[in-house]
Short mmCIF file of C-alpha atoms in Angstrom, two decimals:
data_model
loop_
_atom_site.label_atom_id
_atom_site.label_comp_id
_atom_site.label_asym_id
_atom_site.label_seq_id
_atom_site.Cartn_x
_atom_site.Cartn_y
_atom_site.Cartn_z
CA MET A 1 -19.94 -37.13 -15.00
CA ASN A 2 -21.69 -35.43 -12.12
CA GLN A 3 -22.60 -31.78 -12.47
CA PRO A 4 -21.19 -29.46 -9.76
CA GLU A 5 -23.76 -28.60 -7.14
CA LEU A 6 -25.09 -25.08 -7.65
CA ALA A 7 -25.50 -22.71 -4.72
CA PRO A 8 -29.11 -21.85 -3.89
CA LEU A 9 -30.37 -18.68 -5.57
CA SER A 10 -30.68 -16.96 -2.18
CA GLU A 11 -26.92 -17.34 -1.63
CA HIS A 12 -26.19 -15.64 -4.96
CA THR A 13 -28.57 -12.82 -4.03
CA MET A 14 -26.76 -12.39 -0.70
CA ILE A 15 -23.35 -12.21 -2.45
CA TYR A 16 -24.64 -9.62 -4.91
CA GLN A 17 -26.04 -7.56 -2.05
CA GLN A 18 -22.74 -7.74 -0.17
CA TYR A 19 -20.89 -6.64 -3.28
CA ARG A 20 -23.33 -3.75 -3.83
CA ASP A 21 -22.82 -2.73 -0.19
CA PHE A 22 -19.05 -2.86 -0.67
CA CYS A 23 -19.20 -0.73 -3.83
CA GLU A 24 -21.55 1.75 -2.17
CA ALA A 25 -19.28 2.04 0.89
CA ALA A 26 -16.30 2.70 -1.42
CA ARG A 27 -18.29 5.32 -3.33
CA GLN A 28 -19.39 7.10 -0.15
CA ARG A 29 -15.78 7.17 1.09
CA HIS A 30 -14.60 8.60 -2.25
CA VAL A 31 -12.32 5.66 -3.00
CA ILE A 32 -10.88 6.09 -6.50
CA PHE A 33 -8.56 3.07 -6.55
CA TYR A 34 -8.44 -0.13 -4.52
CA TYR A 35 -6.62 -3.40 -4.97
CA VAL A 36 -6.19 -6.36 -2.67
CA GLY A 37 -4.32 -9.43 -3.77
CA TYR A 38 -0.88 -10.52 -4.85
CA PHE A 39 1.66 -7.95 -6.01
CA SER A 40 4.47 -8.58 -8.49
CA GLN A 41 6.48 -6.17 -10.61
CA HIS A 42 4.24 -6.98 -13.59
CA ILE A 43 1.02 -6.41 -11.62
CA VAL A 44 2.34 -3.15 -10.15
CA GLY A 45 3.33 -2.01 -13.64
CA ALA A 46 -0.17 -2.68 -14.96
CA MET A 47 -1.82 -0.95 -12.00
CA ALA A 48 0.57 2.01 -12.33
CA ASP A 49 -0.46 2.44 -15.98
CA ALA A 50 -4.16 2.42 -15.03
CA LEU A 51 -3.65 4.77 -12.10
CA LYS A 52 -1.56 7.16 -14.17
CA LEU A 53 -4.34 7.39 -16.75
CA ARG A 54 -6.99 7.79 -14.04
CA LEU A 55 -5.06 10.69 -12.49
CA GLU A 56 -4.44 12.33 -15.86
CA VAL A 57 -8.14 12.41 -16.80
CA SER A 58 -9.11 13.62 -13.31
CA GLY A 59 -7.70 17.07 -13.99
CA LEU A 60 -5.39 17.03 -10.97
CA ALA A 61 -2.46 19.43 -10.97
CA GLY A 62 0.81 17.90 -12.14
CA PRO A 63 2.63 18.03 -8.78
CA THR A 64 -0.26 16.30 -6.98
CA ARG A 65 -0.44 13.61 -9.67
CA ARG A 66 3.31 13.04 -9.38
CA LYS A 67 3.17 12.74 -5.58
CA LEU A 68 0.22 10.34 -5.65
CA PHE A 69 1.85 8.22 -8.30
CA SER A 70 5.29 8.02 -6.66
CA SER A 71 3.78 7.22 -3.24
CA PHE A 72 1.62 4.51 -4.80
CA VAL A 73 4.67 2.91 -6.42
CA GLU A 74 6.62 3.00 -3.13
CA MET A 75 3.77 1.41 -1.19
CA ALA A 76 3.43 -1.33 -3.78
CA GLN A 77 7.18 -1.94 -3.68
CA ASN A 78 7.06 -2.23 0.11
CA ILE A 79 4.45 -4.97 -0.22
CA ILE A 80 6.56 -6.84 -2.77
CA HIS A 81 9.66 -6.62 -0.56
CA TYR A 82 8.27 -7.10 2.94
CA SER A 83 4.86 -8.79 2.98
CA ASP A 84 5.02 -12.07 4.88
CA ASP A 85 2.33 -13.62 2.68
CA ALA A 86 4.18 -14.81 -0.41
CA LEU A 87 3.61 -17.15 -3.31
CA THR A 88 7.37 -17.24 -3.91
CA PRO A 89 10.12 -18.68 -1.65
CA PRO A 90 11.09 -16.33 1.22
CA ASP A 91 14.75 -16.22 0.15
CA LEU A 92 13.91 -15.08 -3.38
CA ASP A 93 15.22 -11.55 -3.98
CA ASN A 94 13.76 -11.06 -7.45
CA HIS A 95 10.37 -11.69 -9.03
CA GLU A 96 8.68 -11.87 -5.63
CA VAL A 97 4.89 -12.24 -5.51
CA ARG A 98 3.46 -11.09 -2.19
CA HIS A 99 0.06 -10.19 -0.77
CA GLY A 100 -1.24 -6.84 0.41
CA SER A 101 -3.65 -4.04 -0.40
CA VAL A 102 -3.51 -0.42 -1.52
CA CYS A 103 -6.31 2.12 -1.42
CA ILE A 104 -6.45 5.68 -2.76
CA GLY A 105 -9.27 8.00 -1.84
CA ILE A 106 -10.30 11.54 -0.98
CA GLU A 107 -10.78 12.69 2.60
CA ASN A 108 -11.31 16.27 3.79
CA ASP A 109 -10.34 17.66 0.37
CA HIS A 110 -7.04 15.75 0.37
CA TYR A 111 -6.00 12.57 -1.37
CA TYR A 112 -4.79 9.73 0.82
CA LEU A 113 -3.03 6.44 0.16
CA LEU A 114 -3.43 3.54 2.54
CA CYS A 115 -1.42 0.33 2.36
CA ALA A 116 -1.64 -2.88 4.38
CA ASN A 117 0.34 -6.11 4.43
CA PRO A 118 1.31 -8.78 6.96
CA ILE A 119 4.85 -8.72 8.36
CA LYS A 120 6.83 -10.90 10.74
CA ARG A 121 6.38 -9.43 14.22
CA GLU A 122 10.16 -9.21 14.62
CA LEU A 123 10.20 -6.53 11.90
CA GLU A 124 8.03 -4.13 13.90
CA THR A 125 10.93 -2.55 15.79
CA SER A 126 13.05 -1.81 12.73
CA LEU A 127 10.07 -0.47 10.78
CA ARG A 128 9.05 1.73 13.71
CA GLN A 129 12.64 3.04 14.01
CA THR A 130 12.59 3.87 10.30
CA VAL A 131 9.17 5.52 10.05
CA GLU A 132 8.68 7.21 13.44
CA PRO A 133 11.53 9.78 13.06
CA LEU A 134 10.09 10.88 9.71
CA ARG A 135 6.97 12.09 11.49
CA THR A 136 8.84 14.91 13.26
CA MET A 137 11.32 15.88 10.55
CA THR A 138 10.93 19.07 8.53
CA LEU A 139 10.57 18.84 4.77
CA GLU A 140 14.13 20.09 4.34
CA GLU A 141 15.42 17.42 6.74
CA ILE A 142 13.49 14.75 4.82
CA LYS A 143 14.92 15.95 1.51
CA GLN A 144 18.44 15.89 2.94
CA ALA A 145 17.94 12.40 4.38
CA TYR A 146 16.56 11.29 0.99
CA LYS A 147 19.71 12.48 -0.78
CA GLU A 148 21.92 10.75 1.79
CA ALA A 149 19.94 7.52 1.50
CA LEU A 150 20.40 7.51 -2.27
CA ARG A 151 24.16 7.78 -1.78
CA SER A 152 24.42 5.19 1.02
CA GLU A 153 24.47 1.42 0.82
CA SER A 154 21.37 -0.42 1.96
CA PRO A 155 21.47 -2.24 5.31
CA VAL A 156 21.60 -6.00 4.99
CA ASP A 157 17.94 -6.41 6.02
CA SER A 158 16.74 -3.55 3.83
CA LYS A 159 15.90 -3.47 0.14
CA GLY A 160 16.11 0.28 -0.28
CA ALA A 161 17.73 2.04 2.72
CA GLY A 162 14.31 3.45 3.64
CA VAL A 163 14.15 5.43 0.39
CA GLY A 164 10.53 4.37 -0.12
CA PHE A 165 9.42 5.76 3.26
CA LEU A 166 11.44 8.93 2.65
CA THR A 167 9.74 9.35 -0.73
CA MET A 168 6.31 9.02 0.89
CA ALA A 169 7.24 11.42 3.70
CA ARG A 170 8.64 13.94 1.19
CA ASP A 171 5.47 13.88 -0.91
CA ALA A 172 2.99 13.87 1.97
CA SER A 173 1.38 17.06 3.24
CA GLU A 174 1.11 15.65 6.78
CA PRO A 175 3.25 13.24 8.86
CA LEU A 176 2.95 9.60 7.79
CA GLU A 177 0.58 7.54 9.92
CA PHE A 178 1.29 3.89 10.67
CA GLU A 179 0.09 1.08 12.89
CA PHE A 180 0.87 -2.55 13.69
CA VAL A 181 -2.05 -4.82 14.53
CA PRO A 182 -1.17 -8.29 15.87
CA MET A 183 -2.77 -11.12 13.91
CA ALA A 184 -4.64 -13.46 16.23
CA GLY A 185 -2.85 -16.75 16.86
CA GLU A 186 0.10 -15.82 14.64
CA ASP A 187 3.61 -14.46 15.11
CA ARG A 188 2.78 -11.77 12.57
CA SER A 189 1.25 -8.31 12.52
CA MET A 190 -0.65 -6.37 9.92
CA PHE A 191 1.33 -3.27 8.98
CA TYR A 192 -0.72 -0.25 7.93
CA ILE A 193 0.75 2.98 6.60
CA LYS A 194 -1.11 6.05 5.39
CA ALA A 195 0.11 9.08 3.47
CA ILE A 196 -1.97 12.21 2.92
CA ILE A 197 -1.06 14.18 -0.20
#
């Protein structure tokens, strides 16, 4: 049996250096949590447990911990429901496994959450129509819309009547930021959303 060919030592050294650079960049940007990969309910549950513990030992005030945690869960759920990169069949409504990333860090004395996942380009309009109005609503208006969304039935193409975005907007200290970046050569875009707590 032939032994697998080993990479030259210099290639290993380069990979280690790249990883050190990545870790150093994360440290300098005050990143406290980062995950990129496939999301499922089990994976989100495990990450939520770790994040909850991390926030508890950090000494953060209870309301800030609650807002960070609930926004993290909503971002992760959005990836599971809407990412266009899936290991499971597209028509599967339960036990989906989809790709994306979530990052939590500190910027200008505030915590931020940043989420990214690919979407079908045809979803851009409906997502924009859902998120853009939240940027100009008052907190009271967001809370009222949240209550109404909980009472209403979800649209056919939605898996939560926008409750996740309303939760993030309610917990954020500034308007949600979002962006669609077309993916070269594909009929998809990368959807980014950021919440500052």
